[in-house]
PDB file of C-alpha atoms in Angstrom:
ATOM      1  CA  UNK A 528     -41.462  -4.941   4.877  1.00 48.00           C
ATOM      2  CA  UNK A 529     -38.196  -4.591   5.100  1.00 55.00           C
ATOM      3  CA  UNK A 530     -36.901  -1.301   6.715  1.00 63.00           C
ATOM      4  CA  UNK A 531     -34.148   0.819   4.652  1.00 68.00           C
ATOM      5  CA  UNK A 532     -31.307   2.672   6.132  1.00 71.00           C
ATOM      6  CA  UNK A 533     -28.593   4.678   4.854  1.00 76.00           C
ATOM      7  CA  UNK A 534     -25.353   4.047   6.894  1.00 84.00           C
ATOM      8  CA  UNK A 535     -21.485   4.747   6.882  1.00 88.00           C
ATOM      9  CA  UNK A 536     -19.348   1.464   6.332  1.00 91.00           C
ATOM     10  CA  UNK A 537     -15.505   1.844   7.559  1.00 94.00           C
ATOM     11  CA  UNK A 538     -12.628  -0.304   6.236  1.00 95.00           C
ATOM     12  CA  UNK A 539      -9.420  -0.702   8.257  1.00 96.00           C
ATOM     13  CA  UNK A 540      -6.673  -2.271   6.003  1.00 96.00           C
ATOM     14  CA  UNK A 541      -3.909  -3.153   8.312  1.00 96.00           C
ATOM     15  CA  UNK A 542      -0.398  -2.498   6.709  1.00 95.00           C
ATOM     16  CA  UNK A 543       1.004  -5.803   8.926  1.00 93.00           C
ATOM     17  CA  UNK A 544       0.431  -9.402  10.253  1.00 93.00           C
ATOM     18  CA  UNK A 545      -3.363 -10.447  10.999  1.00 93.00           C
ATOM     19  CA  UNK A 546      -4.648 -10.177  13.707  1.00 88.00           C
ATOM     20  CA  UNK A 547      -1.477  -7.914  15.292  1.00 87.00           C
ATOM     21  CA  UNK A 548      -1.811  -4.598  15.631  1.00 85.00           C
ATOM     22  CA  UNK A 549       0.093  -2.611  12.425  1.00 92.00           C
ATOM     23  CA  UNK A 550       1.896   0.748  12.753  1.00 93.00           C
ATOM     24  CA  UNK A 551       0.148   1.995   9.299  1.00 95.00           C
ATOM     25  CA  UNK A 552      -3.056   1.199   8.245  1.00 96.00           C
ATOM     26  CA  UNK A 553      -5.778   2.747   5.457  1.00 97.00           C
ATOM     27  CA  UNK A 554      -9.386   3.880   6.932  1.00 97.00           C
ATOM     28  CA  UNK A 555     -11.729   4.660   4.434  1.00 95.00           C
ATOM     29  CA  UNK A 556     -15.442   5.595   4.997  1.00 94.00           C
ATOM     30  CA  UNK A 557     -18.278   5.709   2.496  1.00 89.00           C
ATOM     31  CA  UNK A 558     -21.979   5.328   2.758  1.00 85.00           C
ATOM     32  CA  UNK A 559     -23.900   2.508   2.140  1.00 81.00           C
ATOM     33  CA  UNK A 560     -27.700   1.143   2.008  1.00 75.00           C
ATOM     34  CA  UNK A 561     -28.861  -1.898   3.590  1.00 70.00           C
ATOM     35  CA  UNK A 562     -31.626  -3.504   4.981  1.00 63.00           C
ATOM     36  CA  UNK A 563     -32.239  -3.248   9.064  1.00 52.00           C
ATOM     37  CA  UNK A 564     -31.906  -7.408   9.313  1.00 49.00           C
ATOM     38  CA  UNK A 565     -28.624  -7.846   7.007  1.00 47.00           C
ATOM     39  CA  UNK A 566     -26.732  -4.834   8.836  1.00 46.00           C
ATOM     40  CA  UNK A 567     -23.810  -6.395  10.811  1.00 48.00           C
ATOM     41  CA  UNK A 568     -21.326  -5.242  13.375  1.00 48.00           C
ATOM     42  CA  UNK A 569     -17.555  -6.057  12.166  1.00 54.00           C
ATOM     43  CA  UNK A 570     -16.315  -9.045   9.541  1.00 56.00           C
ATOM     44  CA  UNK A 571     -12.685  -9.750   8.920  1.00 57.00           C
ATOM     45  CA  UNK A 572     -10.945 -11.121   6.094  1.00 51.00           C
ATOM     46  CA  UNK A 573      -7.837 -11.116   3.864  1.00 57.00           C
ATOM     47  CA  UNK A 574      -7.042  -8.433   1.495  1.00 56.00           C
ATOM     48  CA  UNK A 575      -6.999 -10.368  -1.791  1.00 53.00           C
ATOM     49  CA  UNK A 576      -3.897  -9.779  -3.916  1.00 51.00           C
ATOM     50  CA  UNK A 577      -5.417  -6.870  -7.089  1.00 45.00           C
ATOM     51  CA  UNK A 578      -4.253  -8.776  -9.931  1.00 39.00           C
ATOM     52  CA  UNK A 579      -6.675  -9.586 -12.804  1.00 35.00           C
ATOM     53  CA  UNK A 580      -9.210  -7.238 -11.737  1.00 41.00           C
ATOM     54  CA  UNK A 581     -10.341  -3.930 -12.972  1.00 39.00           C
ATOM     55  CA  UNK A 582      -8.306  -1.878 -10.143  1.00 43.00           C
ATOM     56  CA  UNK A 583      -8.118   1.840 -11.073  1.00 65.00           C
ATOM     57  CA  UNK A 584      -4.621   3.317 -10.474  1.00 75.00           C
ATOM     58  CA  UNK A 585      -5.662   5.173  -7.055  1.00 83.00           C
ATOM     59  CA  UNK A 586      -6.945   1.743  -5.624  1.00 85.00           C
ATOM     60  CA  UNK A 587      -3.403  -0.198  -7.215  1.00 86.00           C
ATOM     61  CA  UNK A 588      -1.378   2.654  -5.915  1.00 88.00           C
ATOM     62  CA  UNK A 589      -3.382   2.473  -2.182  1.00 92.00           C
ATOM     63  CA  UNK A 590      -2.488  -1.358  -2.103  1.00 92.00           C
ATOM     64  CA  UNK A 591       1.119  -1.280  -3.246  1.00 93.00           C
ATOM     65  CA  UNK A 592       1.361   1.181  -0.326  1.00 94.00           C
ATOM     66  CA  UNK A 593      -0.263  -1.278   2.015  1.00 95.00           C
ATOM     67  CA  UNK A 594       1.941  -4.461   1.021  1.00 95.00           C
ATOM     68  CA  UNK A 595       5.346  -1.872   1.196  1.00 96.00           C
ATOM     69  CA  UNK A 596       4.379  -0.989   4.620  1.00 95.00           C
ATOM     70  CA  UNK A 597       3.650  -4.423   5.657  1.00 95.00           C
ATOM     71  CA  UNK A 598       7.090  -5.927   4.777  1.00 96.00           C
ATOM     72  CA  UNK A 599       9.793  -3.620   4.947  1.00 96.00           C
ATOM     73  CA  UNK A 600      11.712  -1.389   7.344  1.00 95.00           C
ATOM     74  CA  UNK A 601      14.878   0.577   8.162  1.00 95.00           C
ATOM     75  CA  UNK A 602      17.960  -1.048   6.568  1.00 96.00           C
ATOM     76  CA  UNK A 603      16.148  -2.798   3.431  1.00 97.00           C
ATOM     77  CA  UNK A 604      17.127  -1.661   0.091  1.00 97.00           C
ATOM     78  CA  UNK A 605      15.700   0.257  -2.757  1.00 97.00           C
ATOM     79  CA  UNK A 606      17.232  -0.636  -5.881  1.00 97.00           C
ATOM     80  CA  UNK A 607      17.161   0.651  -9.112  1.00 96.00           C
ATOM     81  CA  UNK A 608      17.919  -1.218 -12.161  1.00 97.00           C
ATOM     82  CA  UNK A 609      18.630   0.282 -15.917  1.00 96.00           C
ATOM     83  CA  UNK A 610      19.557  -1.101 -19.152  1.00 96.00           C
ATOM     84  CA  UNK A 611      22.594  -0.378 -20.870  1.00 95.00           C
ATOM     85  CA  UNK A 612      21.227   0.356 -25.079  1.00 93.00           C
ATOM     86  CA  UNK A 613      23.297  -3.205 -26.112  1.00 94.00           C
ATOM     87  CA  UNK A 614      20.959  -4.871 -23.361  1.00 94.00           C
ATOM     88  CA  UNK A 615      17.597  -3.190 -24.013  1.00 93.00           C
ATOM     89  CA  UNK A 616      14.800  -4.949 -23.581  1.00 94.00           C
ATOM     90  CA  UNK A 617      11.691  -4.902 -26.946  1.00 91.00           C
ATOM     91  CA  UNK A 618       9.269  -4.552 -24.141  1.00 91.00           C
ATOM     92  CA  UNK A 619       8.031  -4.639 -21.121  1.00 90.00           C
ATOM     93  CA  UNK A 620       7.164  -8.379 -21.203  1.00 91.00           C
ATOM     94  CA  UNK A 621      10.932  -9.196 -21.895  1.00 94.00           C
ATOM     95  CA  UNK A 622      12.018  -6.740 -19.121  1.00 94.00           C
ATOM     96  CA  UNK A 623       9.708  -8.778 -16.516  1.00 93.00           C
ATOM     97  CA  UNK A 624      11.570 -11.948 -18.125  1.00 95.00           C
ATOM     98  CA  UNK A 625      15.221 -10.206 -17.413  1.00 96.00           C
ATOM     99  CA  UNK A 626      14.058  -9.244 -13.984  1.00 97.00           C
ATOM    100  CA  UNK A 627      12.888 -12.531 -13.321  1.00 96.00           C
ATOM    101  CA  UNK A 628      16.069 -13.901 -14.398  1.00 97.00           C
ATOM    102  CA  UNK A 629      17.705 -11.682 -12.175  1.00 98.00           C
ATOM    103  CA  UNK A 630      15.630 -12.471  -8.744  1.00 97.00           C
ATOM    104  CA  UNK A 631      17.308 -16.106  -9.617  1.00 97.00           C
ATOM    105  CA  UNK A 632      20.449 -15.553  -9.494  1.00 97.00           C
ATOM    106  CA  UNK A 633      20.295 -13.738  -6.396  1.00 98.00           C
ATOM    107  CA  UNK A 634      18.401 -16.275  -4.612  1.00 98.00           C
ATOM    108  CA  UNK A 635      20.736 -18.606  -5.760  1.00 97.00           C
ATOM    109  CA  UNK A 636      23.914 -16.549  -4.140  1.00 97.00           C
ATOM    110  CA  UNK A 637      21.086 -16.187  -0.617  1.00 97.00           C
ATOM    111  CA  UNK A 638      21.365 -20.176  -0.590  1.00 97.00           C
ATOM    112  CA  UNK A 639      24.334 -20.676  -1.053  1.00 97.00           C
ATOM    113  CA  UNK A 640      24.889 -18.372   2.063  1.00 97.00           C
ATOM    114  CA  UNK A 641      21.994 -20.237   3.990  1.00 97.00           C
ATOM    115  CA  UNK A 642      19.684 -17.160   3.443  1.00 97.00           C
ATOM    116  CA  UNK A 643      15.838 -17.015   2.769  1.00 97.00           C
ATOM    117  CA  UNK A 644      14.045 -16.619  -0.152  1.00 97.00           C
ATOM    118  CA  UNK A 645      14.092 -12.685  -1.298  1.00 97.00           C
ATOM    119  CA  UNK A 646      11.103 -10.525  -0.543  1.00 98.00           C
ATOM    120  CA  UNK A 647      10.699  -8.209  -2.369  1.00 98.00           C
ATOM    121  CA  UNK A 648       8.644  -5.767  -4.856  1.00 97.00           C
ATOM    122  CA  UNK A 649       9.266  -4.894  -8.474  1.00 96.00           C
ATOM    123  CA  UNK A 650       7.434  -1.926  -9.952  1.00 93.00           C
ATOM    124  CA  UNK A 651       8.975  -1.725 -14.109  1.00 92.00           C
ATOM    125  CA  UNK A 652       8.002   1.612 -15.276  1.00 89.00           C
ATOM    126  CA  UNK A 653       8.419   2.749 -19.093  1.00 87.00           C
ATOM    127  CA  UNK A 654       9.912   6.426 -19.203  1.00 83.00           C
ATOM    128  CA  UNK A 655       8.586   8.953 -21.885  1.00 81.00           C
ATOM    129  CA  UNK A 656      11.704   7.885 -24.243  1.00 84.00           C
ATOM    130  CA  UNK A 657      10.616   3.979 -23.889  1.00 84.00           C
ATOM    131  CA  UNK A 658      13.392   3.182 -22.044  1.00 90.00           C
ATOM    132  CA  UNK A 659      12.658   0.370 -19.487  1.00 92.00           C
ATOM    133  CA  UNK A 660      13.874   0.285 -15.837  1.00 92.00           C
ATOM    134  CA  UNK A 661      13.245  -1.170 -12.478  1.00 95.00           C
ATOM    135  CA  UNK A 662      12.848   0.119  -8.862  1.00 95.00           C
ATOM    136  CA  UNK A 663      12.628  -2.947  -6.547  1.00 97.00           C
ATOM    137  CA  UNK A 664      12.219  -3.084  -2.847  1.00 97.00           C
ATOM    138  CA  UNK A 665      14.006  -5.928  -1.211  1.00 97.00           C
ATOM    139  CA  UNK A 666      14.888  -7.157   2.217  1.00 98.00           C
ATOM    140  CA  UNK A 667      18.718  -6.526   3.012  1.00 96.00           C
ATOM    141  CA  UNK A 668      19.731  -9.744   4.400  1.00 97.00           C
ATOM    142  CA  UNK A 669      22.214  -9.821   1.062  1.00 96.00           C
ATOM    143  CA  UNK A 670      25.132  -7.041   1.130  1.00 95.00           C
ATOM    144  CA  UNK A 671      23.895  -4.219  -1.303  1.00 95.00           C
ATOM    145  CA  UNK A 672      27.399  -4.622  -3.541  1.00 96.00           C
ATOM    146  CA  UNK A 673      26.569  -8.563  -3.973  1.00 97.00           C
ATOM    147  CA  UNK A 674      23.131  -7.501  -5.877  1.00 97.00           C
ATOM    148  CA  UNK A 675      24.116  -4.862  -7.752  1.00 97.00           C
ATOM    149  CA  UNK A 676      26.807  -6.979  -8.875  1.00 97.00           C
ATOM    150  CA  UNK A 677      24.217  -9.690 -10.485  1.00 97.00           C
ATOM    151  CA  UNK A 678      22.781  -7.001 -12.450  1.00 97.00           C
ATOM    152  CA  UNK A 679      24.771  -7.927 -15.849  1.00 93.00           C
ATOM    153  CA  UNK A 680      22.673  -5.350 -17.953  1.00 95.00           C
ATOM    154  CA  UNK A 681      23.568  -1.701 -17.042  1.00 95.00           C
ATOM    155  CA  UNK A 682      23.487   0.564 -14.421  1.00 95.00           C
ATOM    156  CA  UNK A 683      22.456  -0.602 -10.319  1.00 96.00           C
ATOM    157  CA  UNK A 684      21.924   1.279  -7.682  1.00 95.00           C
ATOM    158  CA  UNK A 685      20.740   0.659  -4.373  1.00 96.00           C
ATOM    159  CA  UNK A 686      20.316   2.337  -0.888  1.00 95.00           C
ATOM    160  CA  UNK A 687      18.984   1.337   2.314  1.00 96.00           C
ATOM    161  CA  UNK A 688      15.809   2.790   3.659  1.00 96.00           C
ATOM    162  CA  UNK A 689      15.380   5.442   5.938  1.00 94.00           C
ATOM    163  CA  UNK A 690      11.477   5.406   6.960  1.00 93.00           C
ATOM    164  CA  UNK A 691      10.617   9.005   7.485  1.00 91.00           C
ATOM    165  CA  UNK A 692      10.523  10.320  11.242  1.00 87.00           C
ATOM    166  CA  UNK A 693       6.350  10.513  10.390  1.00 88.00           C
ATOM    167  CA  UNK A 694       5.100   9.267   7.559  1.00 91.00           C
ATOM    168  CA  UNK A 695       7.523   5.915   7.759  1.00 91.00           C
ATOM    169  CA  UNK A 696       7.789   4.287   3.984  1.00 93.00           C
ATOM    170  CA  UNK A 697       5.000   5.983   2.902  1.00 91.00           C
ATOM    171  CA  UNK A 698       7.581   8.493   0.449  1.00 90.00           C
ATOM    172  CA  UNK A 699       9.151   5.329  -0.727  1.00 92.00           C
ATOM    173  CA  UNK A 700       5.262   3.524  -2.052  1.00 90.00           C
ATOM    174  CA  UNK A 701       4.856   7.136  -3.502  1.00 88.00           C
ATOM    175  CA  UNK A 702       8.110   7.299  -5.662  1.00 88.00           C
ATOM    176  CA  UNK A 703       7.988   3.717  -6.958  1.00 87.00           C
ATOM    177  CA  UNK A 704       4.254   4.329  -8.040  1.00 82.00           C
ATOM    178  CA  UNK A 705       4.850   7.600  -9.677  1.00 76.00           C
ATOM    179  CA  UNK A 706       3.768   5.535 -13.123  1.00 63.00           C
ATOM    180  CA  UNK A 707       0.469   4.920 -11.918  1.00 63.00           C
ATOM    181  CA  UNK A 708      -0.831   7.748 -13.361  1.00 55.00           C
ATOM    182  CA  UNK A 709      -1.019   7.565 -16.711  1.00 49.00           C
ATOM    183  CA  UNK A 710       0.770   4.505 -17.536  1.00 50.00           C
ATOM    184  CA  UNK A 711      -1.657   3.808 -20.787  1.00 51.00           C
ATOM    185  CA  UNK A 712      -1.809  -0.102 -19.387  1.00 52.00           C
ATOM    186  CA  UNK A 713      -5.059  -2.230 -19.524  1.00 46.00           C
ATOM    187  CA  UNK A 714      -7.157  -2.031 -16.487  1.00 42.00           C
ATOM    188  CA  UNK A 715      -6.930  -5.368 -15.987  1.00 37.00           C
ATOM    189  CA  UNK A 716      -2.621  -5.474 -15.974  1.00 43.00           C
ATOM    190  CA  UNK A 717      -0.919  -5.877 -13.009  1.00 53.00           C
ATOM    191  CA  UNK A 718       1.087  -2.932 -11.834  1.00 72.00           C
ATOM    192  CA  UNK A 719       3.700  -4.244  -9.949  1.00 86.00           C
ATOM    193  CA  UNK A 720       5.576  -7.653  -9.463  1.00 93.00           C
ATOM    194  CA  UNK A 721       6.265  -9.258  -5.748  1.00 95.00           C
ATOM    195  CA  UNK A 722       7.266 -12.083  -4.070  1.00 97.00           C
ATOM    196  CA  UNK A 723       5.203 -15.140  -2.590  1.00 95.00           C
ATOM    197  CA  UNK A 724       6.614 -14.691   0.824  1.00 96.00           C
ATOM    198  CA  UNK A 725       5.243 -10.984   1.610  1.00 97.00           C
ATOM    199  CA  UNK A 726       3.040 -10.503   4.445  1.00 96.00           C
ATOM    200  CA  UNK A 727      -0.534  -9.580   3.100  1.00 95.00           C
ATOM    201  CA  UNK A 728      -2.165  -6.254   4.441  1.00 96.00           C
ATOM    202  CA  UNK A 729      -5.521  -7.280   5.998  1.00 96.00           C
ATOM    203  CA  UNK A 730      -9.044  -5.546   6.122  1.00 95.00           C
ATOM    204  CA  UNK A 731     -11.367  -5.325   9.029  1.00 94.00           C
ATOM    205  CA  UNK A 732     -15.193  -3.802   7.869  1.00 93.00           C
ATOM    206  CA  UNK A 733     -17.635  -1.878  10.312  1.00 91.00           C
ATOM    207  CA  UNK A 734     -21.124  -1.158   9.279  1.00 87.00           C
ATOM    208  CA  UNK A 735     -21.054   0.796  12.835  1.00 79.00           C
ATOM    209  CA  UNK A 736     -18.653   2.500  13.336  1.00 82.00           C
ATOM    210  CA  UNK A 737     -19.720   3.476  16.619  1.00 77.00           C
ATOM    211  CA  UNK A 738     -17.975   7.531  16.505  1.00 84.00           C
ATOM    212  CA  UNK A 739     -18.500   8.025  13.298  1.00 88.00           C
ATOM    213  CA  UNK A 740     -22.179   9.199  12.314  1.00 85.00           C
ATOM    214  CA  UNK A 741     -24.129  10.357   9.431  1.00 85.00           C
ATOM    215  CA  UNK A 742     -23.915  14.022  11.414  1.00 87.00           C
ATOM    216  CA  UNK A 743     -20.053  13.916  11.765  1.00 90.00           C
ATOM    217  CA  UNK A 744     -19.989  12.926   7.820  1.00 89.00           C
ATOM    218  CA  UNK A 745     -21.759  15.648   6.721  1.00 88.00           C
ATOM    219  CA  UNK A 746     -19.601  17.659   8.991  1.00 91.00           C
ATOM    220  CA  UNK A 747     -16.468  16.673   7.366  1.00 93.00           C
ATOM    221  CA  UNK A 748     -17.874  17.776   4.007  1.00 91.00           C
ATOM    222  CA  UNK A 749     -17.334  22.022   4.828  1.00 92.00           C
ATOM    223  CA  UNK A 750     -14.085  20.838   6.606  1.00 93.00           C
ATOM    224  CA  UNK A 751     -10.431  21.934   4.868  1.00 93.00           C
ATOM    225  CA  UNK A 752      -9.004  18.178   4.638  1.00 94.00           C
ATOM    226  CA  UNK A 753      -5.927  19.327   6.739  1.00 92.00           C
ATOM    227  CA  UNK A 754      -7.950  21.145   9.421  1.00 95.00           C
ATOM    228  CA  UNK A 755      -7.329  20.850  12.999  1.00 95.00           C
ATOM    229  CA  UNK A 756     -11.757  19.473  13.544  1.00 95.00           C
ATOM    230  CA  UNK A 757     -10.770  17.131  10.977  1.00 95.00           C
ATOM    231  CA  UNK A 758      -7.939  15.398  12.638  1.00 96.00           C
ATOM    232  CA  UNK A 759     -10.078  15.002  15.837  1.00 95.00           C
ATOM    233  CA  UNK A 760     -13.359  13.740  14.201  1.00 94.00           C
ATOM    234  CA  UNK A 761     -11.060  10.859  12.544  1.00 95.00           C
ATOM    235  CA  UNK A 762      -9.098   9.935  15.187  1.00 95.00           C
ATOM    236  CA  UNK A 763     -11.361  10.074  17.972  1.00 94.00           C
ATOM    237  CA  UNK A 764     -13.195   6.957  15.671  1.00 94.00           C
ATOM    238  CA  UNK A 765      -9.025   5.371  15.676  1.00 94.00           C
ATOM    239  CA  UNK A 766      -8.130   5.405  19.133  1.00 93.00           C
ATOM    240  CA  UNK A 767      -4.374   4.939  19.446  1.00 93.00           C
ATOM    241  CA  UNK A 768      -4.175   6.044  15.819  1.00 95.00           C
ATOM    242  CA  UNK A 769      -2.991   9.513  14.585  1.00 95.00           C
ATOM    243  CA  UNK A 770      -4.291  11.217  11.342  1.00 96.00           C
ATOM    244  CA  UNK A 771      -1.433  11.914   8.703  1.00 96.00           C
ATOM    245  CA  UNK A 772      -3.378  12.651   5.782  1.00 95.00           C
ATOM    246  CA  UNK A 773      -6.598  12.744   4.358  1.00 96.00           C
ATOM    247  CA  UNK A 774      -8.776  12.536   1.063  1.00 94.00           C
ATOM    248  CA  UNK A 775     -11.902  13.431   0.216  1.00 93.00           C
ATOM    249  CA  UNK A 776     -13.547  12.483  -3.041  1.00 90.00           C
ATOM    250  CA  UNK A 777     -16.993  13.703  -4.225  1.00 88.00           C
ATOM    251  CA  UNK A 778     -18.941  10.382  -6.380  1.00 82.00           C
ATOM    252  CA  UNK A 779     -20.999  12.241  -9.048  1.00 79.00           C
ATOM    253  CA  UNK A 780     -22.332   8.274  -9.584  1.00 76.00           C
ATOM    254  CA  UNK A 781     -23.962   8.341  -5.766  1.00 78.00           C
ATOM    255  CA  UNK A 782     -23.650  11.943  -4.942  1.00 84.00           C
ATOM    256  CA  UNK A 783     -21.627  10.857  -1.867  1.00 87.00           C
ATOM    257  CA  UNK A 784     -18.448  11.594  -0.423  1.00 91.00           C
ATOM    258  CA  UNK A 785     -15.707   9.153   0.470  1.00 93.00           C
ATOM    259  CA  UNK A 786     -12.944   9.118   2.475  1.00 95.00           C
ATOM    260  CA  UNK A 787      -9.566   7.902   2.699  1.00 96.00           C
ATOM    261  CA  UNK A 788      -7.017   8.540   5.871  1.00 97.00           C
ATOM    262  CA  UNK A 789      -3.987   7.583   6.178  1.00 96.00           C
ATOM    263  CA  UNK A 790      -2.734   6.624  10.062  1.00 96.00           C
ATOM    264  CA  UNK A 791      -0.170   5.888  12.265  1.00 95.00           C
ATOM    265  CA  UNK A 792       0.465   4.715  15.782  1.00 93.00           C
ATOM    266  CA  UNK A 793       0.628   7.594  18.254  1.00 88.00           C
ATOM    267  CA  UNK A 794       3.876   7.967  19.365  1.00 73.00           C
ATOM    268  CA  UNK A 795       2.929   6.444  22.878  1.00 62.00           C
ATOM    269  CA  UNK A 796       1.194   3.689  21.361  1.00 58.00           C
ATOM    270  CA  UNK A 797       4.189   2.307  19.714  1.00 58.00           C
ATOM    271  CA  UNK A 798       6.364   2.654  22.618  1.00 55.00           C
ATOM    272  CA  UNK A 799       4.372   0.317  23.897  1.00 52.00           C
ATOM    273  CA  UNK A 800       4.156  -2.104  21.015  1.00 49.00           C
ATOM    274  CA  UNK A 801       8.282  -1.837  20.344  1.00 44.00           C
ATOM    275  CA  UNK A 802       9.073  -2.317  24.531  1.00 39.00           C
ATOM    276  CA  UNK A 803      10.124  -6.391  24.959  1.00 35.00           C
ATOM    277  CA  UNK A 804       8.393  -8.206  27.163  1.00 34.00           C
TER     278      UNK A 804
END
């Protein structure tokens, strides 16, 4: 027969190319059961796109934060776009169509000026009043006044990034995902809207991770998710990794706990990844 075991599964979701080391990436842990002969070591694959699928908002939000950190940097824009009441969309649909419109006519100024296709990410959130806006990220290759002068239907704004000294873009996924919450949309709607030409995050699964046991989980259970034990336990399983945050979540469904940390390249380590050969 068939032996049973109860083991910890870890998932890696690198926020960069595959295969190459990221400076971000999402670990998670949770427990699993599996049979002694169908246990394996490591599997890669790519992180399929959430769209159509029953995503809850924590999982969308986790993503979005994945694909920002994968494809933008110092110097790219966040823009914000409004509508003036004589443009206002009927609803969101319509907005996405504006939008849409928009990302044309700005690719079609990029070509003219021998540029690339636009990346970039659209998140169109619906405020309390029903007013419809935009907050885009976008590569800066185009002069900010250029794009907010194709916006023909109210108010643009744009900035460049400034990744945070330690948590990088990581403030930025959090502000354009503030709707998440509650955004009353079926489970099954896309959040967000992006470009074809973004770099997808990309998962790596361990059903060993080889310094992270069933003791050490059950340790991190009693352990204050910003504790000084906890930051150790975690990255002494991510070497060349440093813990930024944390978060624990107690499954009444499997009476388990789950994890998800958020990481960074030490400081050394990305000395040595940014030096030029």
């Amino acid at each position: 027969m068939e032996s049973i075991r109860k083991c910890i599964r870890k998932r890696t979701r690198h926020c960069g190319r595959y295969g190459v080391s990221s400076e971000f990436c999402q670990v998670s842990y949770f427990p699993y059961v599996t049979g002694k002969e169908t246990r394996t070591r490591q599997r890669k694959y790519q992180t399929s796109v959430p769209k159509q699928k029953r995503l809850n908002n924590k999982k969308a939000r986790r993503y979005l934060e994945a694909l920002i950190c994968s494809n933008f940097g110092r110097g790219d824009l966040l823009l914000s776009l409004s509508y003036a009441p004589e443009h206002a969309p009927g609803n969101e649909q319509e907005a996405k169509k504006e939008f849409a419109n928009f990302m044309r006519r700005v690719n079609y100024q990029r070509k003219k000026r021998g540029l690339p296709i636009t990346k970039w990410i659209c998140v169109t959130e619906i405020s309390r009043n029903g007013r419809i806006h935009h907050h885009v990220v976008m590569d800066h290759l185009l002069d900010r006044d250029t794009v907010e002068g194709i916006w023909k239907h109210g108010f643009a704004n744009s900035k460049k990034l400034r990744p945070d000294a330690k948590r990088g873009l990581l403030l930025v996924a959090d502000y354009i995902a503030k709707t998440f919450k509650d955004d009353g949309k079926k489970k099954n709607m896309r959040k967000w809207d992006c470009s074809k030409n973004l770099i997808r995050p990309w998962d790596t699964v361990n059903d060993d991770p080889r310094m992270m046991s069933q003791k050490k989980i059950r340790l991190m259970q009693d352990l204050p998710e910003d504790s000084e034990e906890m930051k150790q336990l975690i990255e002494l399983d991510n070497p060349g990794y440093e813990l930024l945050d944390v978060e624990r979540e107690y499954r009444e469904e499997t009476g388990e706990y789950y994890y998800f940390c958020r990481m960074r390249l030490s400081t050394r380590k990305r000395e040595m990844v940014d030096k030029p050969e």
